[in-house]
XYZ file of C-alpha atoms in Angstrom:
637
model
C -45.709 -28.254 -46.471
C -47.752 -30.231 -43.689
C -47.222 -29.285 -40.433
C -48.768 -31.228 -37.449
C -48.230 -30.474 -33.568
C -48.446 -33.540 -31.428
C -47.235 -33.979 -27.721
C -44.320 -36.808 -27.530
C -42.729 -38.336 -24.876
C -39.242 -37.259 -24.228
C -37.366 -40.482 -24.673
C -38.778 -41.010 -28.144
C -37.263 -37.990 -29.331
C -33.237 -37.734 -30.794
C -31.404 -35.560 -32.564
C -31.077 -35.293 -36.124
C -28.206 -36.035 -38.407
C -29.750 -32.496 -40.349
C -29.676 -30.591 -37.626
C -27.321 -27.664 -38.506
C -26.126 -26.483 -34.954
C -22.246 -28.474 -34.737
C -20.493 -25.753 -32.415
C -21.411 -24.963 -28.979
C -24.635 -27.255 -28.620
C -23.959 -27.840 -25.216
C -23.574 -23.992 -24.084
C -26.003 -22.616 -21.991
C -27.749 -26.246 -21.258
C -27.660 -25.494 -17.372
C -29.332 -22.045 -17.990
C -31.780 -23.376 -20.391
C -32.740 -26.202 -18.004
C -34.009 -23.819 -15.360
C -35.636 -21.152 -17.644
C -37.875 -24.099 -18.690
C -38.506 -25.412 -15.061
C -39.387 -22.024 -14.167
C -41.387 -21.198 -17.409
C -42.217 -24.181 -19.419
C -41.184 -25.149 -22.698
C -41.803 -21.736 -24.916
C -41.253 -23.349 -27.890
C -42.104 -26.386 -29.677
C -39.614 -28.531 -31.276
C -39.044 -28.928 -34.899
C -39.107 -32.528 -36.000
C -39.471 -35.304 -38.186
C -41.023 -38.848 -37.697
C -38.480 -42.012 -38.282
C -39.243 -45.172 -39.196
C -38.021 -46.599 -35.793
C -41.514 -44.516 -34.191
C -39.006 -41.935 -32.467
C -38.839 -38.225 -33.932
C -35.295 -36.886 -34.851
C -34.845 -33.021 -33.683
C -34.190 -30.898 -36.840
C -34.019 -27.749 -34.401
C -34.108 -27.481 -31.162
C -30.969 -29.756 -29.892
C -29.962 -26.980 -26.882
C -34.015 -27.302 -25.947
C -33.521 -31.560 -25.741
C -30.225 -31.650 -23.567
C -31.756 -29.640 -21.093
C -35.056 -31.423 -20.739
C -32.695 -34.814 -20.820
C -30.814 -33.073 -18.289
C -34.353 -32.392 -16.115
C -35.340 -35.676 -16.568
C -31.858 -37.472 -15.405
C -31.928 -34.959 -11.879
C -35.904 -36.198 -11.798
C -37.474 -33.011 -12.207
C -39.584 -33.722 -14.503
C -42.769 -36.399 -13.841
C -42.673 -39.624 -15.625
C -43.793 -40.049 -19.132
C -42.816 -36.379 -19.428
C -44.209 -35.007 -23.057
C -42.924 -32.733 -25.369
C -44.955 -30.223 -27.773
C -43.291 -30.537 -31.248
C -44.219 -29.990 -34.547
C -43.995 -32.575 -37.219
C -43.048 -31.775 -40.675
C -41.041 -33.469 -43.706
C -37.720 -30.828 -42.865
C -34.062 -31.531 -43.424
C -31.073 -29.529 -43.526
C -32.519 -26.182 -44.724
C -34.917 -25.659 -42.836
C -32.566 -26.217 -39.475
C -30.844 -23.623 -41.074
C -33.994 -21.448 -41.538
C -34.878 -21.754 -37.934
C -31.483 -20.972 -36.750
C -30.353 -17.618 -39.035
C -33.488 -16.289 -39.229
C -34.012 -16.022 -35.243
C -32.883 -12.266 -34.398
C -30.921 -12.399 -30.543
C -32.302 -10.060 -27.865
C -30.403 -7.245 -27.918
C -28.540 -6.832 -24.495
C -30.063 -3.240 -23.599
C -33.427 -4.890 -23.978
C -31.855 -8.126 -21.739
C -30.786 -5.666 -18.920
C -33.714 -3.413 -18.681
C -35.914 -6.787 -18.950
C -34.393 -8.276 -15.459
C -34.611 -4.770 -13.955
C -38.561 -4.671 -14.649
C -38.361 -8.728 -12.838
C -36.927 -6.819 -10.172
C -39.572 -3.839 -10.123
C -42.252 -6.652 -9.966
C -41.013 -7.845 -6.891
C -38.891 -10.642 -7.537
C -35.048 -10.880 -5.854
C -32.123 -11.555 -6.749
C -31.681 -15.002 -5.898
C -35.126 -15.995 -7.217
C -34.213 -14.135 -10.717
C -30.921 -16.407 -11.142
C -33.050 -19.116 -10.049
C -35.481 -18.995 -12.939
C -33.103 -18.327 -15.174
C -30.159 -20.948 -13.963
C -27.484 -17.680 -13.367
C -24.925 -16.880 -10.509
C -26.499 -14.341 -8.372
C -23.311 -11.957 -9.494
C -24.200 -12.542 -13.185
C -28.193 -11.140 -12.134
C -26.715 -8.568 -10.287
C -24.685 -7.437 -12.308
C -27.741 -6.943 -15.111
C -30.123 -5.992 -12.535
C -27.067 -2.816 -12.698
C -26.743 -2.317 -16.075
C -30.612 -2.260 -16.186
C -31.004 0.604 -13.734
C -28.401 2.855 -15.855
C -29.713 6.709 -16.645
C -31.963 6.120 -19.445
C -29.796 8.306 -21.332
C -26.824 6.110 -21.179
C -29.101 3.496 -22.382
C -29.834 4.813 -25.364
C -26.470 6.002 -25.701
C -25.426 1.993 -25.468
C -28.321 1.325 -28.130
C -26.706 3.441 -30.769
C -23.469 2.610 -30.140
C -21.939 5.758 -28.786
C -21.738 3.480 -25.401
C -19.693 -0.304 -25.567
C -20.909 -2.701 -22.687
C -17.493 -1.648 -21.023
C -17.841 1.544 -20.659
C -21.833 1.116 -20.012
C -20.299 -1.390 -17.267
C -18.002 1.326 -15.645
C -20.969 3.569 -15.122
C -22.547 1.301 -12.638
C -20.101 2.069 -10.221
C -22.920 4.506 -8.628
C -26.239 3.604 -8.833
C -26.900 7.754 -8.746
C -28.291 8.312 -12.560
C -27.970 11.965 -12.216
C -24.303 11.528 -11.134
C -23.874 9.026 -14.508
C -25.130 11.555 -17.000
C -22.913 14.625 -15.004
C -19.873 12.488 -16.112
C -21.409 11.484 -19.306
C -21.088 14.676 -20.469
C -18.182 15.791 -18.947
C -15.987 13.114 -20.249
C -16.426 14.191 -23.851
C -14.726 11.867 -26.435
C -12.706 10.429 -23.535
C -14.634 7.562 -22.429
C -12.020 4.674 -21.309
C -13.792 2.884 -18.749
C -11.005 3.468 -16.306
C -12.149 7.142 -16.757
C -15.761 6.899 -16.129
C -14.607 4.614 -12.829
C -12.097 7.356 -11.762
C -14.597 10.245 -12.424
C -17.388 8.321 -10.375
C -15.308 7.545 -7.781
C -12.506 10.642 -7.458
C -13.841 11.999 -4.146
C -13.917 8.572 -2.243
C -11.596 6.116 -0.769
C -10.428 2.959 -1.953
C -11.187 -0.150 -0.472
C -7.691 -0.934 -0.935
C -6.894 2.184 1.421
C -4.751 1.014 4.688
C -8.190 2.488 6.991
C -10.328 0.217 5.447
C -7.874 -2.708 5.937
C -7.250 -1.520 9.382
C -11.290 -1.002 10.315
C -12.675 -3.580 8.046
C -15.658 -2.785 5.749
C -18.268 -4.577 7.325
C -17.444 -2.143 10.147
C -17.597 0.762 8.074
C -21.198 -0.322 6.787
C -22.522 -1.191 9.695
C -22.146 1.923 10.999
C -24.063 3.477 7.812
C -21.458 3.958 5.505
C -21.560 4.235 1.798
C -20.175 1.956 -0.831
C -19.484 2.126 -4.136
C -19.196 -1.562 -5.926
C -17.741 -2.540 -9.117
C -19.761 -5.243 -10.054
C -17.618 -6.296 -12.851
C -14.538 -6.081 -11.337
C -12.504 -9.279 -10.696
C -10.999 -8.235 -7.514
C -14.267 -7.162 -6.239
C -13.510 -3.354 -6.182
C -15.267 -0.981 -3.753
C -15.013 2.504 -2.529
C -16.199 4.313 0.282
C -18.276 7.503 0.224
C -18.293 8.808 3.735
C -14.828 9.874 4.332
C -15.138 11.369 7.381
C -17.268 8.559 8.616
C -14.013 5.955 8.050
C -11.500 9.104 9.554
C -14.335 8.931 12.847
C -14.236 4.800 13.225
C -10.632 4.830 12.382
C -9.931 7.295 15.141
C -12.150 5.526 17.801
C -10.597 2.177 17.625
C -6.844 3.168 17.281
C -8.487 5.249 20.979
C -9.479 1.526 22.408
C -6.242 0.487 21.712
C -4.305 3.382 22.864
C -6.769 2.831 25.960
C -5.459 -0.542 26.710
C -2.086 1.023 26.668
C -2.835 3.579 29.152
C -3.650 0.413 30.949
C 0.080 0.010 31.942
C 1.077 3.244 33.193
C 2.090 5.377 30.998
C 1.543 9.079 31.810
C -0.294 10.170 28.401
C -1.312 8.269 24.629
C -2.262 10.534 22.104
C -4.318 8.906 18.729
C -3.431 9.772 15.341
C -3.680 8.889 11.567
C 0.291 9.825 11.221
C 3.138 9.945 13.301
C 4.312 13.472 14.368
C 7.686 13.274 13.085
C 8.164 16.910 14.439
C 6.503 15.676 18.331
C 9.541 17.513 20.573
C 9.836 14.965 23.067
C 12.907 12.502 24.212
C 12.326 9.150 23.712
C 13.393 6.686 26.370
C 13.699 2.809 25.769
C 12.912 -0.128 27.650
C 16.200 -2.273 28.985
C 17.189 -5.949 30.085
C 16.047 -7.546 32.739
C 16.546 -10.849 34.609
C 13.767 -13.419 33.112
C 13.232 -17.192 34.735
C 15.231 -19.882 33.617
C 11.745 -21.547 32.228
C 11.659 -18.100 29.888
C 14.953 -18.427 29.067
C 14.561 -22.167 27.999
C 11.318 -21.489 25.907
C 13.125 -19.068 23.871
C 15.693 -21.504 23.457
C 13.864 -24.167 22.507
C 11.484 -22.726 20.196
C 14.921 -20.723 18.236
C 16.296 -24.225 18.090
C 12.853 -25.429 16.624
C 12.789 -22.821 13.960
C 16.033 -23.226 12.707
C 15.795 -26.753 12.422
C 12.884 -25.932 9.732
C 14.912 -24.174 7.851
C 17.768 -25.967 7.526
C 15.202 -28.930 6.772
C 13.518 -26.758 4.169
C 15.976 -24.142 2.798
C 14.072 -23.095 -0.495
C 11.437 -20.244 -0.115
C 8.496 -22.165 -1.261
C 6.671 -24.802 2.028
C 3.657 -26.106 2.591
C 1.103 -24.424 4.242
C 1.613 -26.086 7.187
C 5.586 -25.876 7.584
C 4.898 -21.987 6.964
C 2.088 -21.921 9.560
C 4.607 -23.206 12.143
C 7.457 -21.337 10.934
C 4.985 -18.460 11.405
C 4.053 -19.351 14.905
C 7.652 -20.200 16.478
C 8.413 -16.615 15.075
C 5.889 -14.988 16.762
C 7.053 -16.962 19.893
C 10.189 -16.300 19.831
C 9.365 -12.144 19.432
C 6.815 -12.415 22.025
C 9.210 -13.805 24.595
C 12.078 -11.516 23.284
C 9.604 -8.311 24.149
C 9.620 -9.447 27.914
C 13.148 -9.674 28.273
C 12.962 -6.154 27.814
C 11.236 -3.493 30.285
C 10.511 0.065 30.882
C 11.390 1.443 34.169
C 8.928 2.332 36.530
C 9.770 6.183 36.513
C 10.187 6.334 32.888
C 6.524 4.740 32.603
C 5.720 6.897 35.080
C 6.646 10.538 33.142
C 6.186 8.774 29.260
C 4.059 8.526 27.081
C 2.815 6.725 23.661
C 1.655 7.201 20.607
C -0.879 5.225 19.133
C -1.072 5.662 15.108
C -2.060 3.952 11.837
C 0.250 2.458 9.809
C 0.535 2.505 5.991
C 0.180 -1.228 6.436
C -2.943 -0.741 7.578
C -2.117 -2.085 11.441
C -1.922 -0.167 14.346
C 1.275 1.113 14.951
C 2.603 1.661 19.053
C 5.487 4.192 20.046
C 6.121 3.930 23.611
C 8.786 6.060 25.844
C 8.154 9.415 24.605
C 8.431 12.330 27.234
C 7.757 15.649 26.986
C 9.768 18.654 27.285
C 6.950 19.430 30.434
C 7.643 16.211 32.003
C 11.236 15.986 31.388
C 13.026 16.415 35.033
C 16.570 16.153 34.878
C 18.247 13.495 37.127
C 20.203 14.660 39.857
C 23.819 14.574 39.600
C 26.035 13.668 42.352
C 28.722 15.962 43.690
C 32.336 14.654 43.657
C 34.741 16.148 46.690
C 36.616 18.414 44.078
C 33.390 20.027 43.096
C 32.168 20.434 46.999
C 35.478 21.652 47.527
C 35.544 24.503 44.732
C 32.021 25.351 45.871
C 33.418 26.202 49.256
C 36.548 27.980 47.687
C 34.222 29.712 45.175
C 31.737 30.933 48.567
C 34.515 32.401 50.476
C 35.828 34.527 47.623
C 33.025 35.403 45.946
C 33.409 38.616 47.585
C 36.311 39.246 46.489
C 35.742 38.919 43.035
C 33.660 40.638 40.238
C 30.733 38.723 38.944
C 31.426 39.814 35.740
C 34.665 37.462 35.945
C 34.750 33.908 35.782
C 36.932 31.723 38.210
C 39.028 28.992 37.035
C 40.583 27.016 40.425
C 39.134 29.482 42.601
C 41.621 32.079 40.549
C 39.684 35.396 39.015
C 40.283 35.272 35.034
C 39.603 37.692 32.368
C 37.128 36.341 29.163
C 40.363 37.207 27.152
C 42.258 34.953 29.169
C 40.311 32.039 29.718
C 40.172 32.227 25.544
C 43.165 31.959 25.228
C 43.903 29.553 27.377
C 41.473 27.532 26.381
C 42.623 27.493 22.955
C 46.024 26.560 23.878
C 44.264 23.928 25.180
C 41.650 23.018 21.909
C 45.358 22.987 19.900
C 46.766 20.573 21.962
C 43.803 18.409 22.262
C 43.378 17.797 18.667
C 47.670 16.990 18.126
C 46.946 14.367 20.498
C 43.841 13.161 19.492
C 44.548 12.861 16.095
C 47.346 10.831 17.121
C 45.341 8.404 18.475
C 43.382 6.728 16.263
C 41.306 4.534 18.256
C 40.181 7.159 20.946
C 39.734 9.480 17.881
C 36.861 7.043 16.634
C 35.715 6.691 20.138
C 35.143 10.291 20.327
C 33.377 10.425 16.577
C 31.126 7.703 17.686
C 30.106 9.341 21.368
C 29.280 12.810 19.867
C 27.370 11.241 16.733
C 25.375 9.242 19.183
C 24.883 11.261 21.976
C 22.734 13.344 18.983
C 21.290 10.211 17.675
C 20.169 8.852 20.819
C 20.000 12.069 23.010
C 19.920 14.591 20.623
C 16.429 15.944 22.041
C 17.757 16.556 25.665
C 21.178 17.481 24.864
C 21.562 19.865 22.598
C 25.488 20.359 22.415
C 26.814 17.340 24.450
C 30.245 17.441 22.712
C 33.191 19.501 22.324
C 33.601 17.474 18.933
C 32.332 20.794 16.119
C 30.359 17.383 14.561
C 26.845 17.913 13.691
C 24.613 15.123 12.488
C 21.402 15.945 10.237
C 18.787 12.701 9.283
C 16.219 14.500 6.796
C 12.387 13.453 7.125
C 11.915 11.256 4.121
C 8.181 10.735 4.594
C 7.063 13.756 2.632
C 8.782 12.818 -0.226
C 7.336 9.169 -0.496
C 4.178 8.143 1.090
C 4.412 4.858 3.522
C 8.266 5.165 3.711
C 8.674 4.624 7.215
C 6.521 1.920 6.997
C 9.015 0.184 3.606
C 11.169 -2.705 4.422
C 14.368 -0.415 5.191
C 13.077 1.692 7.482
C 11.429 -1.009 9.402
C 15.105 -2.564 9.235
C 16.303 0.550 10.588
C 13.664 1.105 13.273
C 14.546 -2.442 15.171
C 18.089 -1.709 15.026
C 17.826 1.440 16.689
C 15.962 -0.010 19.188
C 18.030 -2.766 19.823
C 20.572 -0.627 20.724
C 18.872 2.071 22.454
C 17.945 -0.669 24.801
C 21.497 -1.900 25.375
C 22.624 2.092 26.433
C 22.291 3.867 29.679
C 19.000 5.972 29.942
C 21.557 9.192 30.899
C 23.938 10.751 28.226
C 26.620 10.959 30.933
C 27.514 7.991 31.029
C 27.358 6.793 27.405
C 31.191 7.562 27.513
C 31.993 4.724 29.606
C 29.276 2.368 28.113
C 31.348 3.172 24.974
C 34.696 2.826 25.847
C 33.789 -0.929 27.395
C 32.082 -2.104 23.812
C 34.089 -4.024 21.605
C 35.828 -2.858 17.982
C 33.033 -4.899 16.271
C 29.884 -3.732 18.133
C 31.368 -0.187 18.081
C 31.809 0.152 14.693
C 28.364 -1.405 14.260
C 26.715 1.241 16.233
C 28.821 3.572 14.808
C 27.436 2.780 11.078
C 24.285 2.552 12.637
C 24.448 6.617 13.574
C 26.174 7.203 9.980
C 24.150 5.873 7.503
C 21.078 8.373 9.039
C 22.832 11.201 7.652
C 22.649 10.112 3.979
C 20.421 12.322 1.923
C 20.888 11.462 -1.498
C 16.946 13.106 -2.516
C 16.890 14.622 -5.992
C 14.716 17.728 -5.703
C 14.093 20.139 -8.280
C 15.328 23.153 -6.634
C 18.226 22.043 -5.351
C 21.618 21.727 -6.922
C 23.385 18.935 -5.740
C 25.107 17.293 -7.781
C 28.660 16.002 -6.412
C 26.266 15.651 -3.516
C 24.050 13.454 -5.810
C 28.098 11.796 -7.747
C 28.774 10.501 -4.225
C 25.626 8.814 -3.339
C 25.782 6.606 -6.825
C 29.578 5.680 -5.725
C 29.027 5.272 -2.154
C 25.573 2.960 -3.719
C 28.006 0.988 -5.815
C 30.550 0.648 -2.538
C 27.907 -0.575 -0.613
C 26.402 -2.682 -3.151
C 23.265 -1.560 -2.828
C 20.759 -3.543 -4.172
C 17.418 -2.027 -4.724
C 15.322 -4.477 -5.527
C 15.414 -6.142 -1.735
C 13.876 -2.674 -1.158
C 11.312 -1.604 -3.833
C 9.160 -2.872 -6.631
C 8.332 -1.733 -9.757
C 4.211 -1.688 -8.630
C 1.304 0.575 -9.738
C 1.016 2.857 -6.982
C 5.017 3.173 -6.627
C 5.951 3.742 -10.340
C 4.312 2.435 -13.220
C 0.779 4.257 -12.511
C 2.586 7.246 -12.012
C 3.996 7.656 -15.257
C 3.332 7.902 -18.869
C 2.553 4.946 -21.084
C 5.465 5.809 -23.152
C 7.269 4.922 -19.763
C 5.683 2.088 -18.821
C 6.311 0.585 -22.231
C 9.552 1.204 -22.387
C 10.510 -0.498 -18.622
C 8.775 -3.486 -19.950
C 10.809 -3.684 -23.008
C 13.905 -3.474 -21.163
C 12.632 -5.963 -17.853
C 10.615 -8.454 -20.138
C 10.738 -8.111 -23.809
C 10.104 -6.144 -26.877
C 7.216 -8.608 -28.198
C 6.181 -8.163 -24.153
C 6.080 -4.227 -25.190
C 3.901 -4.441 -28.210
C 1.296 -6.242 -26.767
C 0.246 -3.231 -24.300
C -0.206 -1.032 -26.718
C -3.699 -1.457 -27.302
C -4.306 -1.280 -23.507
C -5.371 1.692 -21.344
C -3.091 3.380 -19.347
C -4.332 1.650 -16.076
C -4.940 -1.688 -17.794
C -1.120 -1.366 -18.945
C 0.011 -0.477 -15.871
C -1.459 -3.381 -14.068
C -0.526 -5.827 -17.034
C 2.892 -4.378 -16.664
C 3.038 -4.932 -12.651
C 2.050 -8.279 -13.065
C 5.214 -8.735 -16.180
C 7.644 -7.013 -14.282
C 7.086 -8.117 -10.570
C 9.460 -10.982 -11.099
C 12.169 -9.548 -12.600
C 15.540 -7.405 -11.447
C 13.916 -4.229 -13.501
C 14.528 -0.676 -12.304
C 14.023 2.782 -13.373
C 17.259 4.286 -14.226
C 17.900 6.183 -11.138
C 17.662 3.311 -8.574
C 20.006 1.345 -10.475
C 23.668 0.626 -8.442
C 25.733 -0.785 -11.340
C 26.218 -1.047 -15.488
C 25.113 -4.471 -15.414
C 21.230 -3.492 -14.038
C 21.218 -1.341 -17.325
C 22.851 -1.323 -20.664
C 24.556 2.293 -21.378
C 24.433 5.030 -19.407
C 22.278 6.382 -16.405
C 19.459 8.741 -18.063
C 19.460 11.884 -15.883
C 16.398 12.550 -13.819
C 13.213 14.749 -16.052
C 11.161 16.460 -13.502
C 7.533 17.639 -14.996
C 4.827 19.004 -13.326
C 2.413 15.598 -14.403
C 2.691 12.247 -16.429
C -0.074 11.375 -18.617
């Protein structure tokens, strides 16, 4: 067979009807294009001469389109020509040329771009030569610096590029083969990135959102990447680094806050539920009539929006301004409320970080130290049974109280006093309304004043609002207890500062508004937390009806998410709530999946539907049959 290799210009050259390669001729041009700008032409064409005087391309098509391609962006120089090599071909030996050729193998690929690297050649040059994103040669620049033993691993196949993938988390080889070998048979890829990555924090954590991770670095931090993650995964190595940062800028805020007065800010990651102190809250006062017309103005504004657009879904722009009259409107709200100078004056604040990752500001805290009780004037009676009580205090025991300036025995005053108790409750329990009145000052008093006053009432009514946090992280940051928080401070702000005269602030409020504080002071008591140890089940009977009274709807509360349910359980469970929210089909199609990959397939099915796990459900029509009891184990799989 003659062969003869002659230089010809590119535009007398075309592809051949014999040419074998149909599918996928066109992949890879843009690559191609700059390997052979950067490197020349390895490799002549194959091709035979027409009669025309042009030379039809039996292989080498992918090789043509990207020196067209060089030619058209004028990369090339004029009269541009190609090294081919003539024969009499057709079909078979396309064919030939095509099967024959062995691919690189990717282990060779990877470890080939690393040595680029070695030589002295970045990144950006690499995907230059090569016409790659600078994430595709980083990501093989990676997989190329792998423990040698993974590597090989890879090469015989005990490795897939997955797992080889997950490994690169750390660029640590002696940390790769540690895991290596202590994963055993159980090499998921979500594994190998947990193992790698157990002791650090996400970059998904609420500090990182709160510092920012260019902070973090800057500062000398480590990170771990996932090159081959689509969300861009990281993780950070120096813990105590972040807890250090973290610390020092919730300090410049709580700095500015010392700015206005306040006697004390302490700085921490959580808020000290268990912090002993009365909190005080700021009140009303007089604003300007140009105030007063902004906030007008700008609620008019933002209701007009959405009455003009009442579905959930705007434009960016209609959402930007909803966004901005909102934030108006709160920031003109906050100054028609103040502190008083002498609460400011013996306060404090705390200044903590929020599971939303913001900074989160308590104001009007005071301590037990700094707590000095107001001074309460003396009526006449009183001064009057002072005096009385002076100029017979001689004359009777110590031991003996006096009641009227008359000497009584304990036994006495007992029993007179509960002559009096009986009496009180006949005619308290025939009044209804003052009844309720009295319910709602002692239940308040202890959820407003509680810390002061320890016994304010003579009502025997004790109210008890368990700590929820330690039972479910970032509660108190959820959409109810937000919800909650406001309210309480809305009213807090509408009540006297003293406990004494709450009574009469009471008595003037309307039915409405009392009832509404009065639910308010309620609803803190529920505790309807299933624990293992505990035993309550008519406790647990009354919750569900009081739930179904209320019509309670959960889902305006939670979400079936990873972190909250579906990565916390097994993937029996997870399979199961996506049967029930989605579909059966839906179902199957996890079950090749790993755990995490099913869990986040499953968050992403489920997120937009009503689905619940049995126990937050309200009524029969969330679930078909009955309410499965509640399994406690130790841990899901």
């Amino acid at each position: 067979m003659s062969r003869e290799l002659i230089e010809v210009p590119l535009k007398q050259l075309v592809v051949s009807d014999s040419n074998v390669r149909r599918t996928g001729s066109a992949d890879g041009v843009e690559e191609l294009a700059a390997s052979i700008l950067a490197h020349g032409l390895l490799q002549p064409l194959l091709v035979e001469a027409r009669e025309d005087g042009r030379y039809a391309v039996i292989a080498g098509s992918r090789r043509l389109m990207a020196l067209k391609l060089l030619s058209k962006r004028k990369a090339l120089p004029r009269g541009f020509t190609v090294p081919v090599m003539v024969m009499e071909a057709g079909e078979e030996e396309s064919l030939a040329e095509n099967v024959v050729r062995m691919p690189l193998h990717p282990a060779d690929q990877f470890e080939a771009f690393r040595r680029l690297e070695l030589s002295g050649l970045g990144s950006a040059e690499i995907a230059a030569r090569f016409g790659v994103s600078l994430r595709t040669v980083r990501q093989r620049l990676a997989l190329g610096a792998v423990s040698p033993h993974l590597m090989q691993a890879y090469r015989e196949g005990e490795l897939t590029l997955a797992q080889l993938e997950a490994f690169t988390v750390t660029d640590d080889p002696v940390r790769q083969d540690e895991v290596y070998q202590g994963l055993g048979s159980f090499r998921e890829a979500w594994r190998i990135r947990a193992a790698l990555t157990q002791a650090d924090v996400s970059g998904r954590d609420r500090r990182v959102q709160f510092l920012g991770l260019d902070a973090y670095e800057i500062a000398g931090g480590g990170v771990l990447r996932d090159l081959f993650s689509t969300t861009d995964e990281v993780w950070l190595t120096d813990v105590a680094l972040l807890d250090r940062l973290c610390l020092s800028k919730l300090g410049e805020i709580a700095d500015g806050v010392r700015q206005e007065g306040w006697l004390w800010t302490e700085v921490l990651m959580e808020f000290p539920h268990g912090h002993g102190c009365r909190r005080l809250y700021p009140h009303a006062v007089d604003q300007d009539d140009e105030a007063v017309a902004q906030r007008l103005a700008a609620s008019m504004a933002l209701e007009k929006l959405y009455q003009q657009h009442p579905h959930d879904e705007v434009g960016e722009d209609i959402a930007a301004e909803m966004t901005r009259l909102e934030e108006e409107i709160a920031r003109l709200s906050e100054q028609a409320y103040a502190y008083d100078p002498d609460v400011i004056a013996r306060a404090g604040a705390f200044v903590v970080l929020g599971h939303d990752g913001q900074a989160r500001i308590e104001r009007g805290f005071v301590r037990l130290q700094d707590d000095i009780a107001e001074p309460q004037e003396e009526s006449a009676e009183q001064a009057a049974h002072s005096a009385t009580s002076d100029s017979v205090s001689a004359e009777v025991p110590s031991a003996e109280p006096e009641i009227g300036g008359v000497a009584l025995s304990d036994r006495l005053i007992a029993d007179l006093s509960a002559q009096r108790t009986i009496a009180l409750r006949d005619a308290l329990a025939r009044q209804p309304e003052i009844a309720l009145l009295a319910l709602a000052h002692s239940l308040i008093l202890q959820g407003f004043y509680g810390v002061r006053y320890d016994a304010p009432s003579c009502l025997s009514i004790r109210i008890d609002s368990p700590a929820l946090a330690h039972h479910a992280e970032g509660i108190d940051d959820g959409p109810a207890a937000r919800a909650i928080a406001e309210r309480h401070e809305e009213w807090a702000r509408l009540m006297p500062q003293e406990a004494a005269a709450l009574w009469h602030w009471l008595a003037a409020l309307d039915r409405d508004s009392r009832d509404a504080l009065l639910a308010h002071v309620v609803a803190q008591s529920v505790n309807a937390v299933i624990l293992p140890h505990e035993r309550r089940t008519n406790a647990i009977h009354d919750a569900d009806r009081l739930a179904q009274t209320a019509g309670l709807a959960m889902r305006d509360y939670w979400c079936p998410t990873v972190p909250a349910y579906l990565g916390r359980v097994t993937k029996a469970a997870i399979m199961q709530a996506v049967s029930e929210g989605v579909s059966d089909e839906a179902a199957r199609r996890l079950t090749s999946l790993t755990k995490v990959e099913m869990a986040r397939e499953a968050e992403r099915r489920l997120v937009e539907t009503d689905w619940l796990p049995a126990c937050l459900r309200t009524s029969a029509s969330e679930v078909e049959g009955e309410q499965e009891p509640v399994v406690f184990a130790d841990a899901a799989e």
